[in-house]
Amino acid sequence: MKSREQLNSWQQLTQHADHMKKQHMKELFAQDGQRFEKFSIKLPSILLDYSKNTITSETMSLLTQLAKECDLEKWRERMFSGERINSTEDRAVLHTALRDRSYTPIQVDGYDISKEVERTLAQIKVFSEDIRQGRWKGYSGKRITDIVNIGVGGSNLGPQMVTEALKRFSDHTVNVHYVSNVDGAQIAEVLRPLKPENVLFIVSSKTFTTTETMLNAKTALKWLIASSFDQSAIAQHFIAVTANKKNAINFGIAEHNIFDMWDWVGGRFSLWSAIGLPIAINLGYDNFVELLNGAYDIDCHFQHTELSNNIPVILALLSMWNCTFLGAQSQAILPYDQSLHMLSAYLQQAEMESNGKSVNWYGETISYPTVPSIWGELGINGQHAFYQYLHQSNNIVPADFIGSVESVTPIQGHHETLMSNFFAQTQALMQGVNEQQVRADLIAKGRSADYIDKVAPHKVHQGNRPTNTLLMDKISPFTLGSLIAIYEHKIFVQGILLQICSFDQWGVELGKGLASQIESELYHNNIDLSHDSSTWNLLMHYQEVKSNDKV
Ligand code: F6P
């Protein structure tokens, strides 16, 4: 098997990158009036404009050739058909089956998982409606008014990002809260205004071993029992979503209150499963189904559209172009829609936990840059914080601008101002402004020659900063489902192009193991001498200050 770097297209792309590094997008736009038509894709409710990248038709054709040489189409089929493409964990990767609205039978380990999906969806429907309509009662016979989702990472970020994004679609019959951090400050703050008799806890943990989640769940349990004075209240106030039924039962959760998770769904791709219960309860089951519909729509687009016109494929190819070939080290996610305020946090886990790796499928060290670090913030807030860096620093940060044509919260004038900034920023990042233009502007403003000499270099914007624009018609359960699925498939494609095992996360284990060792040392006040001097001294200082505080 050829390494990626030996592929014909890879070598051509390396040479082509040297040439393109000397090009300015402004010139490329001036030379080609058809750039937008060539480098944009329109779906019924989402438009991707990727013309503001340092690309030409030759770039895109070489990148598409690379995707073909990497057998992307075959890998795509292997994923959708349930092959065990998560090779390090020997598992299938089938989050797409969770939203397959055609319920195509797929065999995993000898059983048809589409039936499992259908059964669980029916369970989610009944359960969420029971809660919303007040049929499910708390220990004192009162209805549930608040749910608290206890979970972290993939068992938190997806549902929280979605319920935040779709707040406008909630009728507030049942409020939703999230506890992810083991810092007691969070659970204390969440529980403070709530009454135990009205609260349902959803303990979401695929493994049901995650220390932080288990501790938060125990604290919640104590809080409930302190109010109900009765262990049996657990059955009305605790449910679990997990692939580890045994641990959930040992924890004290009634078996009939446990929703299944499966090993063919990765935690960070699980919001479409019962991990999405907070979504169904808070927004109603129909909205949850709309979210699935939107994702399914993109699954069909991704599966059946030619590579050169395929949004997730194009986004992955561009990420690789900017990062591996042009050397960008980070990527910004910049939503211009308040509802997407958690999107960058969500995508950080999705992309960085999936592809932030440095060995390939065969365990060999990868010698080229793989994926960028992902960060971001709501666009307008970012403009008044870090956009200075985006425009003028000597690090190029490619950015995804995400906005909506129509606001879900129309207040006169607001959306126009917001979106004017949205369009202006990508134009400014692309065009920049050169010294000649700066000087002409200052002269026109009547500035002195001395002032102009001093200030002009500081006002120059090099431009040529790549951006993608994703413009949705309007945020809705459907379009949000589509948006998330676009990024999920982008991440899958990146993994194939880079030969990265995208569906494991061994990199989180080392720290977890050490934390549990250190916790035991702190607990027994017995700091191990084998720690490096930095860690040892930090631990000793911590213990010393703590014991002084106690005196
Ligand atoms: O530590 C990382 C991780 O394993 C994520 O991959 C996962 O989403 C999160 O922890 C939570 O895991 P679980 O759902 O098993 O509690």
Coordinates of C-alpha atoms and ligand atoms in Angstrom, one line a residue:
M1 CA 0.0 0.0 0.0
K2 CA 1.4 3.4 -1.0
S3 CA 1.7 6.0 1.7
R4 CA -0.4 9.1 1.1
E5 CA 2.7 11.1 0.2
Q6 CA 3.6 8.7 -2.6
L7 CA 0.3 9.3 -4.3
N8 CA 0.5 11.1 -7.6
S9 CA -2.0 13.7 -6.6
W10 CA -0.3 14.3 -3.3
Q11 CA 3.0 15.0 -5.1
Q12 CA 1.3 17.3 -7.6
L13 CA -0.5 19.1 -4.7
T14 CA 2.8 19.7 -2.9
Q15 CA 4.2 21.4 -6.0
H16 CA 1.0 23.2 -6.7
A17 CA 1.0 24.5 -3.1
D18 CA 4.4 26.2 -3.7
H19 CA 2.9 28.0 -6.7
M20 CA -0.4 28.9 -4.9
K21 CA 1.4 30.3 -1.8
K22 CA 2.5 33.2 -4.1
Q23 CA -1.1 33.9 -5.3
H24 CA -3.4 36.5 -3.9
M25 CA -7.1 35.7 -3.8
K26 CA -7.9 39.2 -4.8
E27 CA -6.1 38.6 -8.1
L28 CA -7.8 35.3 -8.6
F29 CA -11.2 37.0 -8.2
A30 CA -10.1 39.7 -10.7
Q31 CA -9.0 37.1 -13.2
D32 CA -12.2 34.9 -13.0
G33 CA -15.7 36.4 -12.9
Q34 CA -17.1 32.9 -12.5
R35 CA -15.4 32.1 -9.2
F36 CA -18.5 32.0 -7.1
E37 CA -20.3 29.8 -9.6
K38 CA -17.4 27.4 -9.7
F39 CA -16.7 27.3 -6.0
S40 CA -20.1 27.2 -4.3
I41 CA -22.7 24.5 -3.7
K42 CA -26.4 25.2 -3.2
L43 CA -28.6 22.7 -1.3
P44 CA -32.3 23.5 -0.8
S45 CA -31.7 25.2 2.6
I46 CA -27.9 25.6 2.9
L47 CA -25.4 27.4 0.6
L48 CA -21.6 26.8 0.8
D49 CA -19.4 29.4 -0.8
Y50 CA -15.8 28.3 -0.7
S51 CA -14.6 30.7 -3.4
K52 CA -12.6 32.7 -0.8
N53 CA -9.9 30.1 -0.5
T54 CA -6.5 30.1 -2.2
I55 CA -7.7 27.7 -4.8
T56 CA -8.1 27.5 -8.6
S57 CA -9.9 24.9 -10.7
E58 CA -6.6 23.0 -10.8
T59 CA -6.4 22.9 -7.0
M60 CA -9.9 21.5 -6.7
S61 CA -9.3 18.9 -9.4
L62 CA -6.1 17.7 -7.8
L63 CA -7.8 17.5 -4.4
T64 CA -10.7 15.5 -5.9
Q65 CA -8.2 13.3 -7.5
L66 CA -6.5 12.8 -4.1
A67 CA -9.9 11.8 -2.6
K68 CA -10.3 9.2 -5.4
E69 CA -6.8 7.9 -5.0
C70 CA -7.5 7.5 -1.3
D71 CA -10.6 5.3 -2.2
L72 CA -12.9 7.7 -0.4
E73 CA -16.0 6.4 -2.2
K74 CA -15.3 2.8 -1.1
W75 CA -14.6 3.9 2.5
R76 CA -17.9 5.9 2.5
E77 CA -19.7 2.7 1.4
R78 CA -17.9 0.7 4.0
M79 CA -19.1 3.1 6.8
F80 CA -22.7 3.2 5.7
S81 CA -22.9 -0.5 5.3
G82 CA -21.7 -1.3 8.8
E83 CA -18.2 -2.6 8.2
R84 CA -15.9 -2.5 11.2
I85 CA -14.0 0.6 10.0
N86 CA -13.2 1.6 13.6
S87 CA -10.2 -0.8 13.4
T88 CA -8.5 -0.1 16.7
E89 CA -11.7 -0.8 18.6
D90 CA -13.0 -3.4 16.1
R91 CA -16.3 -1.6 15.8
A92 CA -18.7 -0.5 13.1
V93 CA -19.4 3.3 12.8
L94 CA -23.1 3.7 12.3
H95 CA -24.4 7.0 13.7
T96 CA -25.9 7.4 10.3
A97 CA -28.2 4.4 11.0
L98 CA -29.7 6.4 13.9
R99 CA -31.2 8.9 11.5
D100 CA -31.8 6.6 8.5
R101 CA -35.4 7.5 7.8
S102 CA -35.7 4.6 5.4
Y103 CA -34.8 2.1 8.1
T104 CA -32.6 0.1 5.6
P105 CA -31.7 -3.2 7.3
I106 CA -28.0 -3.2 8.4
Q107 CA -26.6 -6.3 10.1
V108 CA -24.1 -5.8 13.0
D109 CA -23.1 -8.9 14.9
G110 CA -25.8 -10.9 13.3
Y111 CA -28.8 -8.7 14.1
D112 CA -30.5 -6.0 12.2
I113 CA -29.8 -2.7 14.0
S114 CA -32.4 -0.8 12.1
K115 CA -35.0 -2.6 14.2
E116 CA -33.1 -1.6 17.4
V117 CA -33.1 2.0 16.2
E118 CA -36.8 1.9 15.5
R119 CA -37.5 0.4 18.8
T120 CA -35.4 3.0 20.7
L121 CA -37.0 5.9 18.8
A122 CA -40.5 4.6 19.8
Q123 CA -39.2 4.4 23.4
I124 CA -37.9 8.0 23.2
K125 CA -41.3 9.1 21.8
V126 CA -43.3 7.5 24.6
F127 CA -41.0 8.6 27.3
S128 CA -40.6 12.2 26.2
E129 CA -44.3 12.5 25.8
D130 CA -45.0 11.0 29.2
I131 CA -42.7 13.6 30.7
R132 CA -44.0 16.5 28.7
Q133 CA -47.7 15.7 29.3
G134 CA -47.2 15.2 33.0
R135 CA -48.0 11.4 33.0
W136 CA -44.7 10.6 34.5
K137 CA -44.8 11.7 38.2
G138 CA -42.2 12.4 40.8
Y139 CA -42.2 10.8 44.2
S140 CA -44.7 13.3 45.6
G141 CA -47.1 12.7 42.7
K142 CA -46.2 16.0 41.0
R143 CA -45.2 16.4 37.4
I144 CA -41.6 16.7 36.2
T145 CA -40.8 20.3 35.4
D146 CA -37.0 20.1 35.0
I147 CA -34.6 17.6 33.7
V148 CA -30.9 17.6 34.6
N149 CA -28.7 15.8 32.1
I150 CA -25.6 14.5 33.9
G151 CA -22.8 13.6 31.4
V152 CA -19.7 15.0 29.8
G153 CA -18.1 15.2 26.3
G154 CA -20.3 13.4 23.8
S155 CA -22.8 12.7 26.5
N156 CA -23.2 16.4 27.0
L157 CA -22.1 18.7 24.2
G158 CA -24.4 17.4 21.5
P159 CA -27.7 17.7 23.4
Q160 CA -26.7 21.0 25.1
M161 CA -25.5 22.6 21.8
V162 CA -28.8 21.6 20.2
T163 CA -31.2 22.6 22.9
E164 CA -29.3 25.9 23.2
A165 CA -29.5 26.4 19.4
L166 CA -33.2 25.6 19.2
K167 CA -34.4 27.4 22.4
R168 CA -36.9 29.2 20.2
F169 CA -38.6 25.9 19.4
S170 CA -39.1 24.9 23.0
D171 CA -42.5 25.5 24.6
H172 CA -40.8 25.4 28.0
T173 CA -43.1 22.6 29.2
V174 CA -40.0 21.0 30.7
N175 CA -36.8 22.9 31.4
V176 CA -33.4 21.4 30.7
H177 CA -30.2 21.8 32.6
Y178 CA -26.8 20.3 32.1
V179 CA -24.1 19.2 34.6
S180 CA -20.8 18.1 33.0
N181 CA -18.1 19.5 35.2
V182 CA -16.9 17.7 38.3
D183 CA -16.3 21.0 39.9
G184 CA -19.1 21.0 42.5
A185 CA -19.8 24.6 41.7
Q186 CA -21.8 23.6 38.6
I187 CA -24.1 21.0 40.1
A188 CA -24.7 23.2 43.2
E189 CA -25.7 26.1 41.0
V190 CA -27.9 24.0 38.8
L191 CA -29.7 22.3 41.7
R192 CA -30.1 25.4 43.9
P193 CA -33.3 26.7 42.4
L194 CA -34.8 23.3 41.7
K195 CA -37.2 21.2 43.8
P196 CA -36.3 17.5 43.9
E197 CA -39.9 16.3 43.6
N198 CA -40.1 18.0 40.1
V199 CA -36.7 16.9 38.8
L200 CA -35.7 14.0 36.6
F201 CA -32.0 13.2 36.2
I202 CA -30.7 11.6 33.0
V203 CA -27.4 10.0 33.7
S204 CA -25.8 9.8 30.2
S205 CA -22.7 7.8 29.9
K206 CA -21.9 5.4 27.2
T207 CA -19.4 3.5 29.4
F208 CA -21.0 4.3 32.8
T209 CA -17.5 4.5 34.2
T210 CA -16.6 8.2 33.6
T211 CA -15.5 9.4 37.0
E212 CA -16.8 12.9 36.8
T213 CA -20.3 11.7 35.6
M214 CA -20.5 9.1 38.3
L215 CA -19.6 11.5 41.1
N216 CA -22.1 14.1 39.8
A217 CA -24.8 11.3 39.6
K218 CA -24.0 10.3 43.3
T219 CA -24.3 13.9 44.4
A220 CA -27.6 14.2 42.6
L221 CA -28.8 11.0 44.2
K222 CA -27.9 12.2 47.7
W223 CA -29.8 15.5 47.0
L224 CA -32.9 13.6 46.0
I225 CA -32.8 11.1 48.9
A226 CA -32.3 14.0 51.4
S227 CA -35.6 15.4 50.2
S228 CA -37.6 12.3 49.6
F229 CA -36.3 10.2 52.6
D230 CA -36.9 7.2 50.4
Q231 CA -34.6 5.1 48.3
S232 CA -37.5 4.0 46.1
A233 CA -37.8 7.6 44.8
I234 CA -34.8 6.8 42.5
A235 CA -37.1 4.9 40.1
Q236 CA -39.2 8.1 39.4
H237 CA -36.2 10.5 39.3
F238 CA -33.3 8.7 37.6
I239 CA -33.0 7.3 34.2
A240 CA -29.8 6.3 32.4
V241 CA -28.6 6.2 28.8
T242 CA -25.7 3.8 28.5
A243 CA -24.1 0.8 26.7
N244 CA -23.2 -0.6 30.1
K245 CA -26.5 -1.7 31.6
K246 CA -24.8 -3.7 34.4
N247 CA -23.1 -0.6 35.8
A248 CA -26.2 1.5 35.6
I249 CA -28.2 -1.2 37.5
N250 CA -25.4 -1.5 40.1
F251 CA -25.7 2.3 40.5
G252 CA -29.3 1.8 41.5
I253 CA -31.1 2.7 38.3
A254 CA -34.2 0.5 37.6
E255 CA -33.6 -1.7 34.5
H256 CA -36.8 -0.4 32.8
N257 CA -35.4 3.2 33.2
I258 CA -32.3 2.4 31.1
F259 CA -32.1 3.4 27.4
D260 CA -29.7 1.5 25.2
M261 CA -26.5 2.9 23.6
W262 CA -24.5 0.7 21.2
D263 CA -20.8 0.3 20.6
W264 CA -21.3 1.2 16.9
V265 CA -22.1 4.8 18.0
G266 CA -19.2 6.9 19.0
G267 CA -19.9 9.2 22.0
R268 CA -19.2 12.4 20.0
F269 CA -21.6 11.2 17.3
S270 CA -24.4 10.1 19.6
L271 CA -26.8 13.0 19.9
W272 CA -29.1 11.1 17.4
S273 CA -29.5 8.3 19.9
A274 CA -31.2 8.2 23.3
I275 CA -28.3 10.6 24.3
G276 CA -30.6 13.1 22.6
L277 CA -33.4 12.6 25.2
P278 CA -33.0 16.1 26.6
I279 CA -33.7 17.3 23.0
A280 CA -36.8 15.3 22.6
I281 CA -38.1 16.2 26.1
N282 CA -37.3 19.9 25.9
L283 CA -38.3 20.5 22.2
G284 CA -40.8 17.8 21.7
Y285 CA -40.4 14.5 19.9
D286 CA -41.5 16.0 16.5
N287 CA -38.6 18.5 16.6
F288 CA -36.2 15.7 17.5
V289 CA -37.4 13.8 14.4
E290 CA -36.9 17.0 12.3
L291 CA -33.3 17.1 13.5
L292 CA -32.9 13.5 12.4
N293 CA -34.5 14.3 9.0
G294 CA -32.1 17.2 8.5
A295 CA -29.1 14.9 9.2
Y296 CA -30.5 12.2 7.0
D297 CA -30.9 14.7 4.1
I298 CA -27.1 15.3 4.3
D299 CA -26.4 11.6 4.7
C300 CA -28.1 11.2 1.3
H301 CA -26.2 14.1 -0.2
F302 CA -22.9 12.8 1.2
Q303 CA -23.6 9.3 0.0
H304 CA -24.9 10.0 -3.4
T305 CA -23.3 13.2 -4.7
E306 CA -20.2 13.2 -6.8
L307 CA -17.1 14.2 -4.8
S308 CA -16.6 17.5 -6.6
N309 CA -20.1 18.8 -5.6
N310 CA -20.3 17.2 -2.2
I311 CA -20.3 19.7 0.8
P312 CA -18.6 17.5 3.5
V313 CA -16.0 16.3 1.0
I314 CA -15.2 19.8 -0.2
L315 CA -14.9 21.0 3.4
A316 CA -12.5 18.2 4.3
L317 CA -10.4 18.7 1.2
L318 CA -10.1 22.4 1.9
S319 CA -9.2 21.8 5.5
M320 CA -6.5 19.5 4.3
W321 CA -5.4 21.9 1.6
N322 CA -5.1 24.8 4.1
C323 CA -3.5 22.7 6.9
T324 CA -1.4 20.0 5.3
F325 CA -0.3 21.8 2.1
L326 CA -0.5 25.5 3.0
G327 CA 0.6 25.1 6.7
A328 CA -2.3 26.7 8.6
Q329 CA -2.3 25.3 12.2
S330 CA -5.7 26.3 13.5
Q331 CA -9.2 26.9 12.2
A332 CA -11.8 29.3 13.5
I333 CA -15.5 28.5 13.7
L334 CA -17.4 31.8 13.6
P335 CA -21.2 31.6 13.8
Y336 CA -23.2 34.8 13.2
D337 CA -26.3 33.3 14.8
Q338 CA -26.6 33.6 18.5
S339 CA -28.3 30.2 18.6
L340 CA -25.1 28.6 17.5
H341 CA -23.1 29.9 20.5
M342 CA -22.0 26.4 21.5
L343 CA -21.1 25.2 18.0
S344 CA -17.4 25.7 18.2
A345 CA -17.2 23.9 21.6
Y346 CA -19.1 21.0 20.0
L347 CA -16.9 20.9 16.9
Q348 CA -13.8 21.0 19.0
Q349 CA -14.7 17.6 20.4
A350 CA -16.0 16.3 17.2
E351 CA -12.9 17.1 15.1
M352 CA -10.1 17.2 17.6
E353 CA -11.0 14.1 19.5
S354 CA -11.5 12.3 16.2
N355 CA -8.5 13.4 14.2
G356 CA -6.1 15.0 16.6
K357 CA -3.7 12.1 16.2
S358 CA -0.2 11.5 14.8
V359 CA 0.0 7.9 13.8
N360 CA -1.7 6.4 10.8
W361 CA -3.9 3.3 10.4
Y362 CA -0.7 1.1 10.4
G363 CA 0.7 2.7 13.6
E364 CA 3.3 4.6 11.7
T365 CA 4.2 8.2 12.7
I366 CA 2.6 10.7 10.3
S367 CA 5.2 13.2 9.0
Y368 CA 2.8 15.8 7.6
P369 CA 0.5 18.2 9.5
T370 CA -2.9 16.6 10.0
V371 CA -5.8 18.6 11.3
P372 CA -5.8 22.2 12.7
S373 CA -6.8 23.0 16.2
I374 CA -10.4 24.2 16.3
W375 CA -11.6 27.2 18.2
G376 CA -14.1 30.0 17.8
E377 CA -16.8 32.2 19.2
L378 CA -19.8 34.0 18.0
G379 CA -18.7 36.3 15.2
I380 CA -19.7 39.7 16.5
N381 CA -18.2 39.0 19.9
G382 CA -15.1 37.7 18.2
Q383 CA -14.9 40.9 16.0
H384 CA -14.4 42.9 19.2
A385 CA -11.9 40.5 20.7
F386 CA -9.7 38.4 18.4
Y387 CA -10.4 39.5 14.8
Q388 CA -7.4 41.8 15.0
Y389 CA -5.4 38.6 15.0
L390 CA -7.4 37.1 12.1
H391 CA -6.8 40.2 10.0
Q392 CA -3.2 41.2 10.8
S393 CA -1.3 38.5 12.6
N394 CA 1.4 36.6 10.7
N395 CA -0.4 33.3 11.4
I396 CA -3.1 32.5 8.8
V397 CA -6.3 31.2 10.4
P398 CA -8.8 29.8 7.9
A399 CA -12.3 30.3 9.2
D400 CA -15.8 29.0 8.7
F401 CA -18.4 31.7 8.8
I402 CA -21.9 30.4 9.5
G403 CA -25.0 32.5 9.3
S404 CA -28.7 32.5 8.5
V405 CA -30.7 34.5 6.0
E406 CA -33.6 34.8 8.3
S407 CA -33.5 35.4 12.0
V408 CA -35.5 33.2 14.4
T409 CA -35.8 36.3 16.6
P410 CA -36.5 39.2 14.3
I411 CA -36.1 42.5 16.0
Q412 CA -36.1 45.5 13.6
G413 CA -32.6 46.3 12.3
H414 CA -30.7 43.7 14.3
H415 CA -30.4 41.0 11.7
E416 CA -29.3 43.4 8.9
T417 CA -26.5 44.8 11.1
L418 CA -25.4 41.3 12.1
M419 CA -25.4 40.0 8.6
S420 CA -23.7 43.1 7.1
N421 CA -20.8 42.3 9.4
F422 CA -20.9 38.6 8.4
F423 CA -20.5 39.5 4.7
A424 CA -18.1 42.4 5.3
Q425 CA -15.7 40.2 7.3
T426 CA -15.1 37.6 4.7
Q427 CA -14.6 40.2 2.0
A428 CA -12.1 42.1 4.2
L429 CA -10.2 38.9 5.1
M430 CA -10.0 38.0 1.4
Q431 CA -9.2 41.4 -0.1
G432 CA -7.2 43.2 2.6
V433 CA -6.0 46.7 1.9
N434 CA -2.5 47.5 0.6
E435 CA -0.3 50.4 1.6
Q436 CA -1.1 52.4 -1.5
Q437 CA -4.8 52.3 -0.7
V438 CA -4.1 53.1 3.0
R439 CA -2.0 56.2 2.0
A440 CA -4.7 57.4 -0.5
D441 CA -7.3 57.1 2.1
L442 CA -5.2 59.1 4.7
I443 CA -4.4 61.7 2.1
A444 CA -8.1 62.1 1.3
K445 CA -8.7 62.6 5.0
G446 CA -6.2 65.4 5.1
R447 CA -3.6 63.7 7.3
S448 CA 0.0 65.1 7.4
A449 CA 2.8 63.4 5.5
D450 CA 4.5 62.6 8.8
Y451 CA 1.4 61.0 10.3
I452 CA 0.9 59.0 7.1
D453 CA 4.5 57.6 7.1
K454 CA 4.1 56.6 10.7
V455 CA 0.7 55.0 10.6
A456 CA 0.3 53.6 7.1
P457 CA 2.2 50.3 7.7
H458 CA 0.1 49.5 10.7
K459 CA -3.1 49.9 8.7
V460 CA -2.1 47.5 6.0
H461 CA -4.2 44.3 5.9
Q462 CA -2.5 41.6 3.8
G463 CA -5.8 39.9 3.1
N464 CA -5.6 36.5 1.3
R465 CA -7.1 34.8 4.4
P466 CA -9.2 31.8 3.5
T467 CA -12.8 31.5 4.6
N468 CA -15.8 29.3 3.9
T469 CA -19.3 30.7 4.2
L470 CA -22.1 28.4 5.2
L471 CA -25.4 30.3 4.8
M472 CA -28.5 28.6 6.0
D473 CA -32.0 29.8 5.2
K474 CA -32.9 29.8 8.9
I475 CA -32.0 27.9 12.0
S476 CA -34.5 25.1 12.5
P477 CA -34.3 21.5 13.8
F478 CA -34.0 20.4 10.2
T479 CA -31.2 22.8 9.1
L480 CA -29.3 22.3 12.4
G481 CA -29.4 18.5 11.9
S482 CA -28.0 19.1 8.4
L483 CA -25.3 21.4 9.6
I484 CA -24.1 18.9 12.3
A485 CA -24.1 16.1 9.8
I486 CA -22.1 18.1 7.3
Y487 CA -19.3 18.5 9.9
E488 CA -19.6 14.8 11.0
H489 CA -19.0 13.7 7.5
K490 CA -16.2 16.2 6.9
I491 CA -14.5 14.7 9.9
F492 CA -14.9 11.2 8.5
V493 CA -13.4 12.3 5.1
Q494 CA -10.5 14.0 6.8
G495 CA -9.7 10.7 8.6
I496 CA -9.7 8.8 5.3
L497 CA -7.5 11.3 3.5
L498 CA -5.1 11.4 6.4
Q499 CA -5.3 7.7 7.2
I500 CA -6.3 8.5 10.8
C501 CA -8.4 6.2 13.0
S502 CA -11.1 8.8 13.6
F503 CA -13.3 6.8 15.9
D504 CA -11.1 6.0 18.9
Q505 CA -9.7 8.4 21.5
W506 CA -6.8 6.8 23.3
G507 CA -5.3 10.2 23.9
V508 CA -7.6 10.9 26.8
E509 CA -6.6 7.7 28.7
L510 CA -3.2 8.7 30.0
G511 CA -4.4 11.7 31.9
K512 CA -7.4 9.9 33.2
G513 CA -5.2 7.1 34.7
L514 CA -2.9 9.6 36.3
A515 CA -5.7 11.6 37.7
S516 CA -7.1 8.5 39.5
Q517 CA -3.7 7.7 40.9
I518 CA -3.2 11.3 42.1
E519 CA -6.7 11.4 43.6
S520 CA -5.8 8.4 45.8
E521 CA -2.5 10.0 46.8
L522 CA -4.3 13.2 47.8
Y523 CA -7.0 11.3 49.6
H524 CA -4.4 9.3 51.7
N525 CA -2.1 12.3 52.0
N526 CA 0.7 10.2 50.6
I527 CA 2.3 12.0 47.6
D528 CA 4.4 9.6 45.6
L529 CA 8.0 10.5 45.2
S530 CA 8.1 9.1 41.7
H531 CA 6.3 12.1 40.2
D532 CA 8.5 14.6 38.3
S533 CA 9.7 17.5 40.4
S534 CA 7.1 19.9 39.0
T535 CA 4.1 17.7 39.7
W536 CA 5.5 16.6 43.1
N537 CA 6.0 20.2 44.3
L538 CA 2.6 21.3 43.0
L539 CA 0.9 18.4 44.9
M540 CA 2.9 19.2 48.1
H541 CA 2.0 22.9 47.8
Y542 CA -1.6 22.0 47.4
Q543 CA -1.6 19.7 50.4
E544 CA 0.3 22.2 52.5
V545 CA -2.0 25.2 51.8
K546 CA -5.0 22.9 52.3
S547 CA -3.8 21.7 55.7
N548 CA -2.9 25.3 56.8
D549 CA -6.5 26.4 55.8
K550 CA -7.9 23.7 58.1
V551 CA -6.0 25.0 61.1
Ligands
F6P1 O1 -12.8 11.1 27.9 C1 -13.3 11.3 26.6 C2 -14.6 10.5 26.4 O2 -14.4 9.2 26.4 C3 -15.4 11.0 25.2 O3 -15.0 10.4 24.1 C4 -16.8 10.8 25.6 O4 -17.7 11.5 24.8 C5 -16.8 11.3 27.0 O5 -15.5 10.9 27.5 C6 -17.9 10.7 27.9 O6 -17.8 9.3 28.0 P1 -19.0 8.5 28.5 O7 -20.2 8.8 27.7 O8 -18.6 7.1 28.5 O9 -19.3 8.9 30.0

